[in-house]
């Protein structure tokens, strides 16, 4: 996708931008031991010679964190969280899979040690009592012990999550800019480095 930017003629070079707003938001689902935080990450655009190209689609990040102190139910250890990024196509699967079917998403990425790969699995399965689903994340590092966290989500909460995720797809793909629904203003985006290095959830070269 290319977007023409209002840049002076003859400008040379490459810059990367990430669309942003002045508001950050997350949706939280709490269980007795673990919290699930769901937040959007906007797409990244790159400008070159007056044209804007989407360098990286947006995503939805699911952060899982367990209680750091059992005596304080709302105090979670976010420093040890597990994160999983859902791409637009994966969101489509999550939103359209019939009730009762198990959904599983698997991401593999470099462990940083030779050719060894780390693995993350996100599983969404119906609860045995028929009320809602459970989100489970499993992290299998190439070196070290596996970690797993689960959060049960009630039907009403799952309905809200699915609708938020589904409605975010056009923005994550940048179509709101391409179709003119949202004016593209370079001054309103966050400047990134020339080479996008990604985040802890989405490192360069692989999605986590």
Short mmCIF file of C-alpha atoms in Angstrom, two decimals, residues 42-169:
data_model
loop_
_atom_site.label_atom_id
_atom_site.label_comp_id
_atom_site.label_asym_id
_atom_site.label_seq_id
_atom_site.Cartn_x
_atom_site.Cartn_y
_atom_site.Cartn_z
CA UNK A 42 -0.73 0.58 15.18
CA UNK A 43 0.91 -0.10 11.81
CA UNK A 44 4.30 1.31 10.85
CA UNK A 45 4.69 3.47 7.73
CA UNK A 46 7.84 4.37 5.85
CA UNK A 47 8.38 7.45 3.71
CA UNK A 48 10.65 7.42 0.69
CA UNK A 49 10.82 10.09 -2.00
CA UNK A 50 7.40 11.46 -1.19
CA UNK A 51 5.53 8.15 -1.01
CA UNK A 52 4.31 6.39 2.13
CA UNK A 53 4.44 2.63 2.24
CA UNK A 54 3.13 0.46 5.07
CA UNK A 55 6.26 -1.23 6.38
CA UNK A 56 4.55 -3.33 9.02
CA UNK A 57 0.91 -4.15 9.69
CA UNK A 58 -0.55 -3.39 13.07
CA UNK A 59 -1.35 -6.11 15.57
CA UNK A 60 -3.20 -6.92 18.76
CA UNK A 61 -0.96 -7.78 21.72
CA UNK A 62 -2.17 -10.15 24.42
CA UNK A 63 -0.19 -9.81 27.65
CA UNK A 64 -0.51 -12.42 30.41
CA UNK A 65 0.74 -11.76 33.94
CA UNK A 66 0.33 -13.67 37.18
CA UNK A 67 -0.15 -12.16 40.61
CA UNK A 68 3.06 -10.96 42.21
CA UNK A 69 1.48 -10.95 45.64
CA UNK A 70 -1.44 -13.27 46.42
CA UNK A 71 -2.55 -10.95 49.20
CA UNK A 72 -3.09 -8.16 46.63
CA UNK A 73 -5.24 -9.63 43.80
CA UNK A 74 -4.79 -6.64 41.48
CA UNK A 75 -0.98 -6.51 41.77
CA UNK A 76 0.45 -8.43 38.81
CA UNK A 77 4.06 -9.14 37.95
CA UNK A 78 4.14 -7.52 34.52
CA UNK A 79 7.94 -7.72 34.41
CA UNK A 80 7.52 -11.48 33.92
CA UNK A 81 4.60 -11.30 31.53
CA UNK A 82 4.15 -13.52 28.47
CA UNK A 83 3.03 -11.76 25.31
CA UNK A 84 1.51 -12.93 22.05
CA UNK A 85 0.87 -10.76 18.99
CA UNK A 86 -2.11 -11.50 16.76
CA UNK A 87 -1.80 -10.44 13.13
CA UNK A 88 -4.91 -9.34 11.17
CA UNK A 89 -5.35 -12.76 9.52
CA UNK A 90 -5.15 -14.47 12.90
CA UNK A 91 -7.73 -12.07 14.28
CA UNK A 92 -10.01 -13.12 11.43
CA UNK A 93 -9.66 -16.75 12.49
CA UNK A 94 -10.35 -15.88 16.11
CA UNK A 95 -13.46 -13.89 15.20
CA UNK A 96 -14.99 -16.45 12.82
CA UNK A 97 -14.17 -19.85 14.30
CA UNK A 98 -17.46 -21.56 15.34
CA UNK A 99 -18.16 -21.78 19.08
CA UNK A 100 -16.76 -24.88 20.77
CA UNK A 101 -13.85 -25.36 18.37
CA UNK A 102 -10.31 -25.04 19.69
CA UNK A 103 -8.26 -22.25 18.14
CA UNK A 104 -4.49 -22.49 18.23
CA UNK A 105 -1.85 -20.09 16.96
CA UNK A 106 1.84 -20.97 16.89
CA UNK A 107 4.72 -18.52 16.49
CA UNK A 108 8.34 -19.60 16.20
CA UNK A 109 11.24 -17.17 16.27
CA UNK A 110 14.98 -17.14 16.68
CA UNK A 111 16.28 -17.79 20.18
CA UNK A 112 19.44 -15.86 19.35
CA UNK A 113 21.53 -19.01 19.75
CA UNK A 114 22.51 -20.52 16.41
CA UNK A 115 19.59 -22.02 14.52
CA UNK A 116 17.61 -22.90 17.64
CA UNK A 117 14.06 -21.59 17.75
CA UNK A 118 11.79 -20.47 20.57
CA UNK A 119 8.07 -21.18 20.34
CA UNK A 120 4.94 -19.50 21.62
CA UNK A 121 1.47 -21.05 21.45
CA UNK A 122 -1.82 -19.27 22.02
CA UNK A 123 -4.78 -21.59 22.55
CA UNK A 124 -8.43 -20.57 22.91
CA UNK A 125 -10.74 -23.40 24.02
CA UNK A 126 -14.27 -23.61 25.34
CA UNK A 127 -14.64 -24.05 29.09
CA UNK A 128 -15.94 -27.39 30.32
CA UNK A 129 -18.98 -25.79 31.93
CA UNK A 130 -20.02 -24.25 28.61
CA UNK A 131 -19.58 -20.69 29.90
CA UNK A 132 -17.03 -18.79 27.87
CA UNK A 133 -13.52 -19.80 26.83
CA UNK A 134 -10.03 -19.97 28.30
CA UNK A 135 -7.05 -18.17 26.78
CA UNK A 136 -3.81 -20.09 27.36
CA UNK A 137 -0.32 -19.05 26.38
CA UNK A 138 2.60 -21.50 26.36
CA UNK A 139 6.20 -20.39 25.95
CA UNK A 140 8.71 -23.06 24.96
CA UNK A 141 12.19 -21.53 24.90
CA UNK A 142 15.03 -23.33 23.18
CA UNK A 143 16.92 -23.12 26.46
CA UNK A 144 15.11 -23.19 29.78
CA UNK A 145 11.82 -24.39 31.20
CA UNK A 146 8.46 -23.93 29.53
CA UNK A 147 6.02 -21.43 31.00
CA UNK A 148 2.23 -21.44 30.78
CA UNK A 149 -0.52 -19.04 31.86
CA UNK A 150 -4.30 -19.26 31.47
CA UNK A 151 -7.20 -16.84 31.90
CA UNK A 152 -10.87 -17.89 31.72
CA UNK A 153 -13.03 -15.44 29.78
CA UNK A 154 -16.80 -15.30 30.17
CA UNK A 155 -19.12 -15.23 27.15
CA UNK A 156 -19.89 -11.52 27.63
CA UNK A 157 -16.18 -10.66 27.86
CA UNK A 158 -15.34 -12.80 24.83
CA UNK A 159 -18.09 -11.06 22.85
CA UNK A 160 -16.53 -7.68 23.60
CA UNK A 161 -13.00 -8.88 22.77
CA UNK A 162 -14.03 -10.46 19.47
CA UNK A 163 -15.91 -7.36 18.35
CA UNK A 164 -13.06 -5.03 19.27
CA UNK A 165 -10.54 -7.21 17.47
CA UNK A 166 -12.72 -7.68 14.41
CA UNK A 167 -13.46 -3.96 14.06
CA UNK A 168 -9.74 -3.12 14.34
CA UNK A 169 -8.70 -5.06 11.20
#
